[in-house]
């Protein structure tokens, strides 16, 4: 079923975002979440491949995870192990694990992988599943919910969101956790970040607080 949202976000010569009339097809999931469609809005599959594609060497890491799964050694899929085989920093490995978990590729508990939930040879993502996974992480942490409430109340759809440092001073979670939460929001299509630019709020975050 398709709905149509009659606006999109456009940036003027001063870098300010404005709502402009247009006819944009949107999935029922996006319609339910009251998203304003942007010319840059990607499907769940496109977001998955765009995000993991930003990590050179990701194919080698995914292959290593597949090998561990086939060998029944899932508990070894941890940040230290992946940092060792990839040569990445711990923080970069953590980002990749957050992405794979948010898209339902891995099931991770207490820093250890307990299940690989889909084939790593043909990664696919479902919009509703990604939303459910991201919301479950937010529901499990009261401080994260306070942070989400702050972003929802202080920034309108289309606004550029401040960086981690000022947000850390105003909310109860640290900078590393803020980056993780924003990455999950990006996986679910609520925010967009291109390169080192400020993140843009694409959708209301209210469904994550219900």
Coordinates of N, CA and C in Angstrom, one line a residue:
X1 N 0.9 -1.2 0.0 CA 0.0 0.0 0.0 C 0.9 1.2 0.0
X2 N 0.6 2.2 -0.8 CA 1.4 3.4 -0.9 C 0.5 4.6 -0.5
X3 N 1.2 5.6 0.2 CA 0.6 6.8 0.6 C 1.4 7.9 -0.1
X4 N 0.9 9.1 0.0 CA 1.7 10.2 -0.6 C 1.8 11.3 0.4
X5 N 3.0 11.8 0.6 CA 3.3 12.9 1.5 C 3.6 14.1 0.6
X6 N 2.9 15.2 0.8 CA 3.0 16.3 -0.1 C 4.0 17.4 0.3
X7 N 5.2 17.0 0.7 CA 6.2 17.9 0.9 C 7.6 17.2 1.0
X8 N 8.6 17.9 0.8 CA 10.0 17.4 1.0 C 10.9 18.5 1.4
X9 N 12.1 18.2 1.8 CA 13.0 19.2 2.4 C 14.0 19.6 1.3
X10 N 14.2 20.9 1.2 CA 15.1 21.4 0.2 C 16.0 22.5 0.9
X11 N 17.2 22.6 0.4 CA 18.2 23.5 1.1 C 18.4 24.7 0.2
X12 N 18.3 25.9 0.7 CA 18.5 27.1 -0.1 C 20.0 27.4 -0.1
X13 N 20.3 28.6 -0.7 CA 21.7 29.0 -0.9 C 22.4 29.3 0.4
X14 N 21.7 29.5 1.5 CA 22.3 29.7 2.8 C 22.4 28.5 3.6
X15 N 22.0 27.3 3.0 CA 22.1 26.1 3.8 C 20.9 25.8 4.7
X16 N 19.8 26.6 4.6 CA 18.7 26.4 5.4 C 17.7 25.5 4.7
X17 N 17.0 24.7 5.5 CA 16.1 23.7 5.0 C 14.7 24.3 5.0
X18 N 13.9 24.0 3.9 CA 12.6 24.5 3.8 C 11.7 23.4 3.3
X19 N 10.4 23.4 3.7 CA 9.5 22.4 3.2 C 8.9 23.0 1.8
X20 N 9.0 22.1 0.8 CA 8.5 22.5 -0.5 C 7.4 21.5 -1.0
X21 N 6.4 21.9 -1.7 CA 5.4 21.0 -2.2 C 6.0 20.0 -3.2
X22 N 5.6 18.8 -3.1 CA 5.9 17.8 -4.1 C 5.0 16.6 -3.8
X23 N 5.0 15.6 -4.7 CA 4.3 14.4 -4.5 C 5.3 13.3 -4.3
X24 N 5.5 12.7 -3.1 CA 6.5 11.7 -2.9 C 5.9 10.5 -2.4
X25 N 6.1 9.3 -3.0 CA 5.6 8.1 -2.5 C 6.3 7.7 -1.3
X26 N 5.5 7.1 -0.3 CA 6.1 6.7 0.9 C 5.5 5.4 1.4
X27 N 6.3 4.5 2.0 CA 5.8 3.3 2.5 C 4.9 3.5 3.7
X28 N 4.0 2.5 4.0 CA 3.1 2.7 5.1 C 3.8 2.9 6.4
X29 N 5.0 2.2 6.6 CA 5.8 2.4 7.8 C 6.2 3.8 8.0
X30 N 6.7 4.5 6.9 CA 7.2 5.8 7.0 C 6.0 6.8 7.2
X31 N 4.8 6.5 6.6 CA 3.6 7.3 6.8 C 3.2 7.2 8.2
X32 N 3.2 6.0 8.8 CA 2.8 5.9 10.2 C 3.7 6.7 11.1
X33 N 5.0 6.8 10.8 CA 6.0 7.5 11.6 C 6.0 9.0 11.4
X34 N 5.1 9.5 10.5 CA 5.0 10.9 10.2 C 6.3 11.5 9.7
X35 N 7.0 10.8 8.8 CA 8.2 11.3 8.2 C 8.0 12.3 7.1
X36 N 8.8 13.3 7.1 CA 8.8 14.2 5.9 C 9.8 13.6 4.9
X37 N 9.4 13.2 3.8 CA 10.3 12.6 2.8 C 11.3 13.6 2.3
X38 N 12.6 13.2 2.3 CA 13.7 14.1 1.8 C 14.1 13.5 0.4
X39 N 14.7 14.3 -0.4 CA 15.3 13.8 -1.7 C 16.4 12.8 -1.4
X40 N 16.9 12.8 -0.1 CA 18.0 11.9 0.3 C 17.5 10.7 1.0
X41 N 16.2 10.6 1.2 CA 15.6 9.5 2.0 C 15.9 8.1 1.3
X42 N 16.4 7.2 2.1 CA 16.8 5.9 1.5 C 15.9 4.8 2.1
X43 N 15.7 3.7 1.4 CA 15.0 2.6 2.0 C 15.9 1.9 3.0
X44 N 15.3 1.0 3.8 CA 16.1 0.3 4.8 C 17.3 -0.5 4.2
X45 N 17.1 -1.1 3.0 CA 18.2 -1.8 2.3 C 19.2 -0.8 1.9
X46 N 18.8 0.3 1.3 CA 19.8 1.3 0.9 C 20.6 1.8 2.0
X47 N 19.9 2.1 3.2 CA 20.6 2.6 4.3 C 21.7 1.6 4.8
X48 N 21.2 0.3 4.9 CA 22.2 -0.8 5.3 C 23.4 -0.8 4.5
X49 N 23.3 -0.8 3.2 CA 24.5 -1.0 2.3 C 25.3 0.3 2.3
X50 N 24.6 1.5 2.4 CA 25.3 2.7 2.4 C 26.2 2.8 3.7
X51 N 25.6 2.4 4.9 CA 26.3 2.6 6.1 C 27.5 1.6 6.2
X52 N 27.3 0.3 5.9 CA 28.4 -0.6 6.0 C 29.4 -0.4 4.9
X53 N 29.0 0.2 3.8 CA 29.9 0.5 2.7 C 30.9 1.6 3.0
X54 N 30.7 2.3 4.1 CA 31.6 3.4 4.6 C 32.8 2.8 5.3
X55 N 32.8 1.5 5.5 CA 33.9 0.8 6.3 C 34.7 -0.1 5.3
X56 N 35.9 0.4 4.8 CA 36.7 -0.4 4.0 C 37.1 -1.7 4.7
X57 N 37.0 -2.8 4.0 CA 37.4 -4.1 4.6 C 36.2 -4.8 5.2
X58 N 35.0 -4.2 5.1 CA 33.9 -4.8 5.7 C 33.6 -6.2 5.2
X59 N 33.9 -6.5 3.9 CA 33.7 -7.8 3.3 C 34.5 -8.9 4.1
X60 N 35.7 -8.6 4.4 CA 36.6 -9.5 5.2 C 36.0 -9.8 6.5
X61 N 35.5 -8.7 7.2 CA 34.9 -8.9 8.5 C 33.6 -9.8 8.4
X62 N 32.8 -9.5 7.5 CA 31.6 -10.3 7.3 C 31.9 -11.8 7.0
X63 N 32.9 -12.0 6.2 CA 33.4 -13.4 5.9 C 33.9 -14.1 7.2
X64 N 34.6 -13.3 8.0 CA 35.1 -13.9 9.2 C 34.0 -14.3 10.2
X65 N 32.9 -13.4 10.2 CA 31.8 -13.8 11.0 C 31.1 -15.0 10.5
X66 N 31.0 -15.1 9.2 CA 30.3 -16.3 8.6 C 31.1 -17.6 9.0
X67 N 32.5 -17.5 8.9 CA 33.3 -18.6 9.3 C 33.1 -19.0 10.7
X68 N 33.0 -18.1 11.6 CA 32.8 -18.4 13.0 C 31.5 -19.0 13.3
X69 N 30.5 -18.5 12.5 CA 29.1 -19.1 12.7 C 29.1 -20.5 12.3
X70 N 29.7 -20.8 11.1 CA 29.7 -22.2 10.6 C 30.5 -23.1 11.6
X71 N 31.5 -22.5 12.3 CA 32.3 -23.3 13.2 C 31.7 -23.4 14.6
X72 N 30.5 -22.8 14.8 CA 29.9 -22.8 16.1 C 30.6 -22.0 17.1
X73 N 31.3 -20.9 16.7 CA 32.1 -20.2 17.6 C 31.6 -18.7 17.7
X74 N 30.2 -18.6 17.8 CA 29.6 -17.2 17.8 C 30.1 -16.4 19.0
X75 N 30.5 -16.9 20.1 CA 30.9 -16.1 21.2 C 32.1 -15.3 21.0
X76 N 32.9 -15.7 19.9 CA 34.1 -15.0 19.6 C 33.8 -13.7 18.7
X77 N 32.6 -13.6 18.3 CA 32.2 -12.4 17.5 C 32.1 -11.2 18.5
X78 N 33.2 -10.7 19.0 CA 33.2 -9.6 20.0 C 34.0 -8.4 19.4
X79 N 33.9 -7.3 20.0 CA 34.7 -6.1 19.6 C 36.2 -6.4 19.5
X80 N 36.8 -7.0 20.6 CA 38.3 -7.2 20.6 C 38.7 -8.1 19.4
X81 N 37.9 -9.2 19.2 CA 38.2 -10.1 18.1 C 38.1 -9.4 16.7
X82 N 37.1 -8.7 16.5 CA 36.9 -8.1 15.2 C 37.9 -6.9 15.0
X83 N 38.3 -6.3 16.1 CA 39.3 -5.3 16.0 C 40.7 -5.9 15.5
X84 N 40.9 -7.1 16.1 CA 42.2 -7.8 15.7 C 42.2 -8.2 14.3
X85 N 41.1 -8.8 13.7 CA 41.1 -9.3 12.4 C 41.0 -8.1 11.3
X86 N 40.4 -7.0 11.7 CA 40.2 -5.9 10.8 C 41.2 -4.8 10.8
X87 N 41.9 -4.7 11.9 CA 42.8 -3.6 12.1 C 42.2 -2.3 12.4
X88 N 40.8 -2.3 12.6 CA 40.1 -1.1 13.0 C 40.3 -0.8 14.5
X89 N 40.0 0.4 14.8 CA 39.9 0.8 16.2 C 38.7 0.2 16.9
X90 N 38.8 0.1 18.2 CA 37.6 -0.4 18.9 C 36.3 0.3 18.6
X91 N 36.4 1.7 18.6 CA 35.2 2.5 18.3 C 34.6 2.2 17.0
X92 N 35.5 2.0 16.0 CA 35.0 1.7 14.6 C 34.3 0.3 14.6
X93 N 34.9 -0.7 15.3 CA 34.3 -2.0 15.4 C 32.9 -1.9 16.0
X94 N 32.9 -1.1 17.1 CA 31.6 -1.0 17.8 C 30.5 -0.4 16.9
X95 N 30.9 0.6 16.1 CA 30.0 1.2 15.1 C 29.4 0.1 14.2
X96 N 30.3 -0.7 13.6 CA 29.9 -1.8 12.7 C 28.9 -2.7 13.4
X97 N 29.2 -3.1 14.6 CA 28.4 -4.1 15.4 C 27.0 -3.4 15.6
X98 N 27.0 -2.1 16.0 CA 25.7 -1.4 16.2 C 24.9 -1.4 14.9
X99 N 25.5 -1.2 13.8 CA 24.8 -1.2 12.5 C 24.3 -2.6 12.2
X100 N 25.1 -3.6 12.3 CA 24.6 -5.0 12.0 C 23.5 -5.4 12.9
X101 N 23.6 -5.0 14.2 CA 22.6 -5.4 15.1 C 21.3 -4.6 14.8
X102 N 21.4 -3.3 14.5 CA 20.2 -2.5 14.3 C 19.5 -3.0 13.1
X103 N 20.2 -3.5 12.1 CA 19.5 -4.0 10.9 C 19.1 -5.5 11.0
X104 N 19.3 -6.1 12.2 CA 18.8 -7.4 12.4 C 19.7 -8.5 11.9
X105 N 21.0 -8.1 11.6 CA 21.9 -9.1 11.1 C 22.5 -10.0 12.2
X106 N 22.8 -9.3 13.3 CA 23.4 -10.0 14.5 C 22.5 -9.8 15.7
X107 N 22.5 -10.7 16.6 CA 21.8 -10.6 17.9 C 22.9 -10.6 18.9
X108 N 23.1 -9.5 19.6 CA 24.2 -9.3 20.5 C 23.7 -9.1 21.9
X109 N 24.2 -9.8 22.9 CA 23.9 -9.5 24.3 C 25.1 -9.5 25.2
X110 N 25.2 -8.4 26.0 CA 26.4 -8.2 26.9 C 27.7 -8.2 26.1
X111 N 27.7 -7.6 24.9 CA 28.9 -7.5 24.1 C 29.3 -8.8 23.4
X112 N 28.5 -9.8 23.5 CA 28.8 -11.1 22.8 C 27.7 -11.4 21.8
X113 N 28.1 -11.9 20.6 CA 27.1 -12.3 19.6 C 26.6 -13.7 20.0
X114 N 25.2 -13.8 20.0 CA 24.6 -15.0 20.3 C 23.9 -15.6 19.1
X115 N 23.7 -14.8 18.1 CA 23.0 -15.4 16.9 C 23.3 -14.5 15.7
X116 N 23.6 -15.2 14.6 CA 23.6 -14.5 13.3 C 22.2 -14.8 12.6
X117 N 21.5 -13.7 12.4 CA 20.1 -13.9 12.0 C 19.8 -14.0 10.5
X118 N 20.7 -13.7 9.7 CA 20.5 -13.8 8.3 C 21.8 -14.1 7.5
X119 N 21.7 -14.5 6.3 CA 22.9 -14.7 5.5 C 23.7 -13.5 5.3
X120 N 25.0 -13.5 5.5 CA 25.8 -12.4 5.3 C 26.2 -12.2 3.8
X121 N 25.8 -13.2 3.0 CA 26.2 -13.1 1.6 C 25.2 -12.2 0.8
X122 N 24.0 -12.1 1.3 CA 22.9 -11.2 0.7 C 22.2 -10.5 1.7
X123 N 22.7 -9.4 2.2 CA 22.1 -8.7 3.3 C 20.9 -8.0 2.9
X124 N 19.8 -8.1 3.7 CA 18.6 -7.4 3.4 C 18.0 -6.8 4.7
X125 N 17.3 -5.8 4.6 CA 16.7 -5.1 5.8 C 15.2 -4.8 5.6
X126 N 14.5 -5.0 6.7 CA 13.0 -4.8 6.6 C 12.8 -3.5 7.5
X127 N 12.0 -2.6 7.0 CA 11.8 -1.3 7.7 C 11.2 -1.5 9.1
X128 N 10.2 -2.3 9.2 CA 9.5 -2.5 10.5 C 10.4 -3.3 11.5
X129 N 11.2 -4.2 11.0 CA 12.1 -4.9 11.9 C 13.2 -4.0 12.4
X130 N 13.7 -3.1 11.6 CA 14.7 -2.2 12.0 C 14.1 -1.2 13.1
X131 N 12.9 -0.7 12.8 CA 12.3 0.1 13.8 C 12.1 -0.6 15.1
X132 N 11.7 -1.8 15.1 CA 11.4 -2.6 16.3 C 12.7 -2.8 17.1
X133 N 13.8 -3.1 16.4 CA 15.1 -3.4 17.1 C 15.6 -2.1 17.7
X134 N 15.5 -1.0 17.0 CA 16.0 0.3 17.5 C 15.2 0.7 18.7
X135 N 13.9 0.6 18.6 CA 13.0 1.0 19.7 C 13.3 0.2 20.9
X136 N 13.5 -1.1 20.8 CA 13.8 -2.0 21.9 C 15.0 -1.6 22.7
X137 N 16.0 -1.1 22.0 CA 17.2 -0.6 22.6 C 16.9 0.7 23.4
X138 N 16.1 1.6 22.8 CA 15.8 2.8 23.5 C 14.9 2.5 24.7
X139 N 13.9 1.6 24.6 CA 13.1 1.3 25.7 C 13.8 0.7 26.9
X140 N 15.0 0.0 26.6 CA 15.7 -0.7 27.7 C 16.6 0.3 28.5
X141 N 16.7 1.5 28.1 CA 17.6 2.5 28.8 C 16.8 3.8 29.1
X142 N 16.5 4.1 30.3 CA 15.8 5.3 30.7 C 16.5 6.5 30.3
X143 N 17.9 6.5 30.4 CA 18.6 7.7 30.1 C 18.6 8.0 28.6
X144 N 18.6 6.9 27.8 CA 18.5 7.1 26.4 C 17.1 7.7 26.0
X145 N 16.1 7.3 26.7 CA 14.8 7.8 26.4 C 14.7 9.3 26.7
X146 N 15.4 9.7 27.8 CA 15.5 11.1 28.1 C 16.2 11.9 27.0
X147 N 17.3 11.3 26.5 CA 18.0 11.9 25.4 C 17.1 12.1 24.2
X148 N 16.4 11.0 23.8 CA 15.5 11.0 22.6 C 14.4 12.1 22.8
X149 N 13.9 12.2 24.0 CA 12.9 13.2 24.3 C 13.5 14.6 24.1
X150 N 14.7 14.8 24.5 CA 15.4 16.1 24.4 C 15.5 16.5 22.9
X151 N 16.0 15.5 22.1 CA 16.1 15.8 20.7 C 14.8 16.0 20.0
X152 N 13.8 15.3 20.4 CA 12.4 15.5 19.9 C 11.9 16.8 20.2
X153 N 12.1 17.3 21.4 CA 11.5 18.6 21.8 C 12.3 19.8 21.3
X154 N 13.6 19.6 21.1 CA 14.4 20.8 20.8 C 14.6 21.0 19.3
X155 N 14.4 20.0 18.5 CA 14.6 20.1 17.1 C 13.4 19.6 16.3
X156 N 13.0 20.5 15.3 CA 11.9 20.2 14.4 C 12.4 19.3 13.3
X157 N 11.5 18.7 12.6 CA 11.8 17.9 11.5 C 12.5 18.8 10.4
X158 N 13.6 18.4 9.9 CA 14.4 19.3 9.0 C 15.5 20.1 9.6
X159 N 15.5 20.2 11.0 CA 16.6 20.9 11.7 C 17.9 20.2 11.6
X160 N 19.0 21.0 11.6 CA 20.3 20.4 11.8 C 20.5 20.3 13.4
X161 N 21.0 19.1 13.8 CA 21.1 18.8 15.2 C 22.6 19.1 15.6
X162 N 22.7 19.7 16.8 CA 24.0 20.0 17.4 C 24.8 18.7 17.6
X163 N 26.1 19.0 17.7 CA 27.1 17.9 17.8 C 27.0 17.2 19.2
X164 N 27.9 16.2 19.4 CA 27.8 15.4 20.6 C 28.2 16.2 21.9
X165 N 29.2 17.1 21.7 CA 29.6 17.9 22.9 C 28.6 18.7 23.6
X166 N 27.9 19.6 22.8 CA 26.8 20.4 23.5 C 25.7 19.5 24.0
X167 N 25.4 18.4 23.3 CA 24.3 17.5 23.7 C 24.7 16.8 25.0
X168 N 26.0 16.4 25.1 CA 26.4 15.8 26.3 C 26.2 16.6 27.6
X169 N 26.4 17.9 27.4 CA 26.2 18.9 28.5 C 24.8 19.0 28.9
X170 N 23.8 18.7 28.0 CA 22.4 18.9 28.3 C 21.6 17.7 28.6
X171 N 22.2 16.5 28.4 CA 21.5 15.3 28.5 C 22.3 14.3 29.4
X172 N 21.7 13.2 29.9 CA 22.3 12.3 30.9 C 23.2 11.3 30.3
X173 N 23.5 11.3 29.0 CA 24.4 10.2 28.5 C 25.7 10.8 27.9
X174 N 26.7 10.0 27.9 CA 28.0 10.5 27.5 C 28.1 10.5 25.9
X175 N 29.3 11.0 25.5 CA 29.5 11.3 24.0 C 29.5 10.0 23.2
X176 N 30.1 8.9 23.8 CA 30.1 7.6 23.1 C 28.7 7.1 22.9
X177 N 27.9 7.1 24.0 CA 26.6 6.6 23.9 C 25.7 7.5 23.0
X178 N 26.0 8.8 22.9 CA 25.2 9.7 22.0 C 25.5 9.3 20.6
X179 N 26.8 9.0 20.3 CA 27.1 8.5 18.9 C 26.4 7.2 18.5
X180 N 26.4 6.3 19.5 CA 25.7 5.0 19.3 C 24.2 5.2 19.0
X181 N 23.6 6.1 19.8 CA 22.1 6.3 19.7 C 21.8 7.0 18.3
X182 N 22.6 8.0 17.9 CA 22.4 8.6 16.6 C 22.7 7.6 15.5
X183 N 23.6 6.7 15.7 CA 23.8 5.7 14.6 C 22.6 4.8 14.5
X184 N 22.0 4.4 15.6 CA 20.8 3.6 15.5 C 19.7 4.4 14.9
X185 N 19.6 5.7 15.2 CA 18.5 6.5 14.6 C 18.7 6.6 13.1
X186 N 20.0 6.7 12.7 CA 20.3 6.7 11.3 C 20.0 5.4 10.6
X187 N 20.2 4.3 11.3 CA 19.9 3.0 10.7 C 18.3 2.9 10.5
X188 N 17.6 3.5 11.4 CA 16.1 3.5 11.3 C 15.5 4.6 10.4
X189 N 16.4 5.4 9.9 CA 15.9 6.5 9.0 C 15.3 7.7 9.7
X190 N 15.6 7.9 11.0 CA 15.1 9.1 11.7 C 16.0 10.3 11.5
X191 N 17.3 10.1 11.3 CA 18.3 11.1 11.1 C 19.1 10.8 9.9
X192 N 19.8 11.8 9.3 CA 20.7 11.6 8.2 C 22.0 12.4 8.5
X193 N 23.1 11.7 8.2 CA 24.4 12.4 8.3 C 25.2 12.0 7.1
X194 N 25.7 13.0 6.4 CA 26.5 12.8 5.2 C 27.9 13.3 5.5
X195 N 28.9 12.4 5.6 CA 30.2 12.8 5.9 C 30.3 13.3 7.3
X196 N 31.0 14.5 7.4 CA 31.2 15.1 8.8 C 30.2 16.2 9.0
X197 N 29.2 16.4 8.1 CA 28.2 17.4 8.3 C 27.3 17.1 9.5
X198 N 26.6 18.2 10.0 CA 25.7 18.0 11.1 C 24.6 17.0 10.7
X199 N 24.1 16.3 11.6 CA 22.9 15.4 11.4 C 21.7 16.2 11.1
X200 N 20.8 15.7 10.3 CA 19.5 16.3 10.0 C 18.4 15.4 10.6
X201 N 17.5 16.0 11.3 CA 16.3 15.2 11.8 C 15.3 15.1 10.6
X202 N 15.1 13.8 10.2 CA 14.2 13.6 9.1 C 12.8 13.3 9.5
X203 N 12.6 12.8 10.7 CA 11.3 12.3 11.2 C 11.1 12.7 12.6
X204 N 9.8 12.8 13.0 CA 9.5 12.9 14.4 C 10.0 11.6 15.1
X205 N 10.5 11.8 16.3 CA 11.0 10.7 17.1 C 9.9 10.2 18.1
X206 N 8.7 10.7 18.0 CA 7.7 10.4 19.0 C 7.4 8.9 19.0
X207 N 7.3 8.2 17.9 CA 7.0 6.8 17.9 C 8.0 6.0 18.7
X208 N 9.2 6.5 18.9 CA 10.2 5.8 19.7 C 10.0 5.9 21.2
X209 N 9.1 6.9 21.5 CA 8.9 7.2 22.9 C 7.5 6.6 23.4
X210 N 6.8 6.0 22.5 CA 5.4 5.5 22.8 C 5.5 4.1 23.4

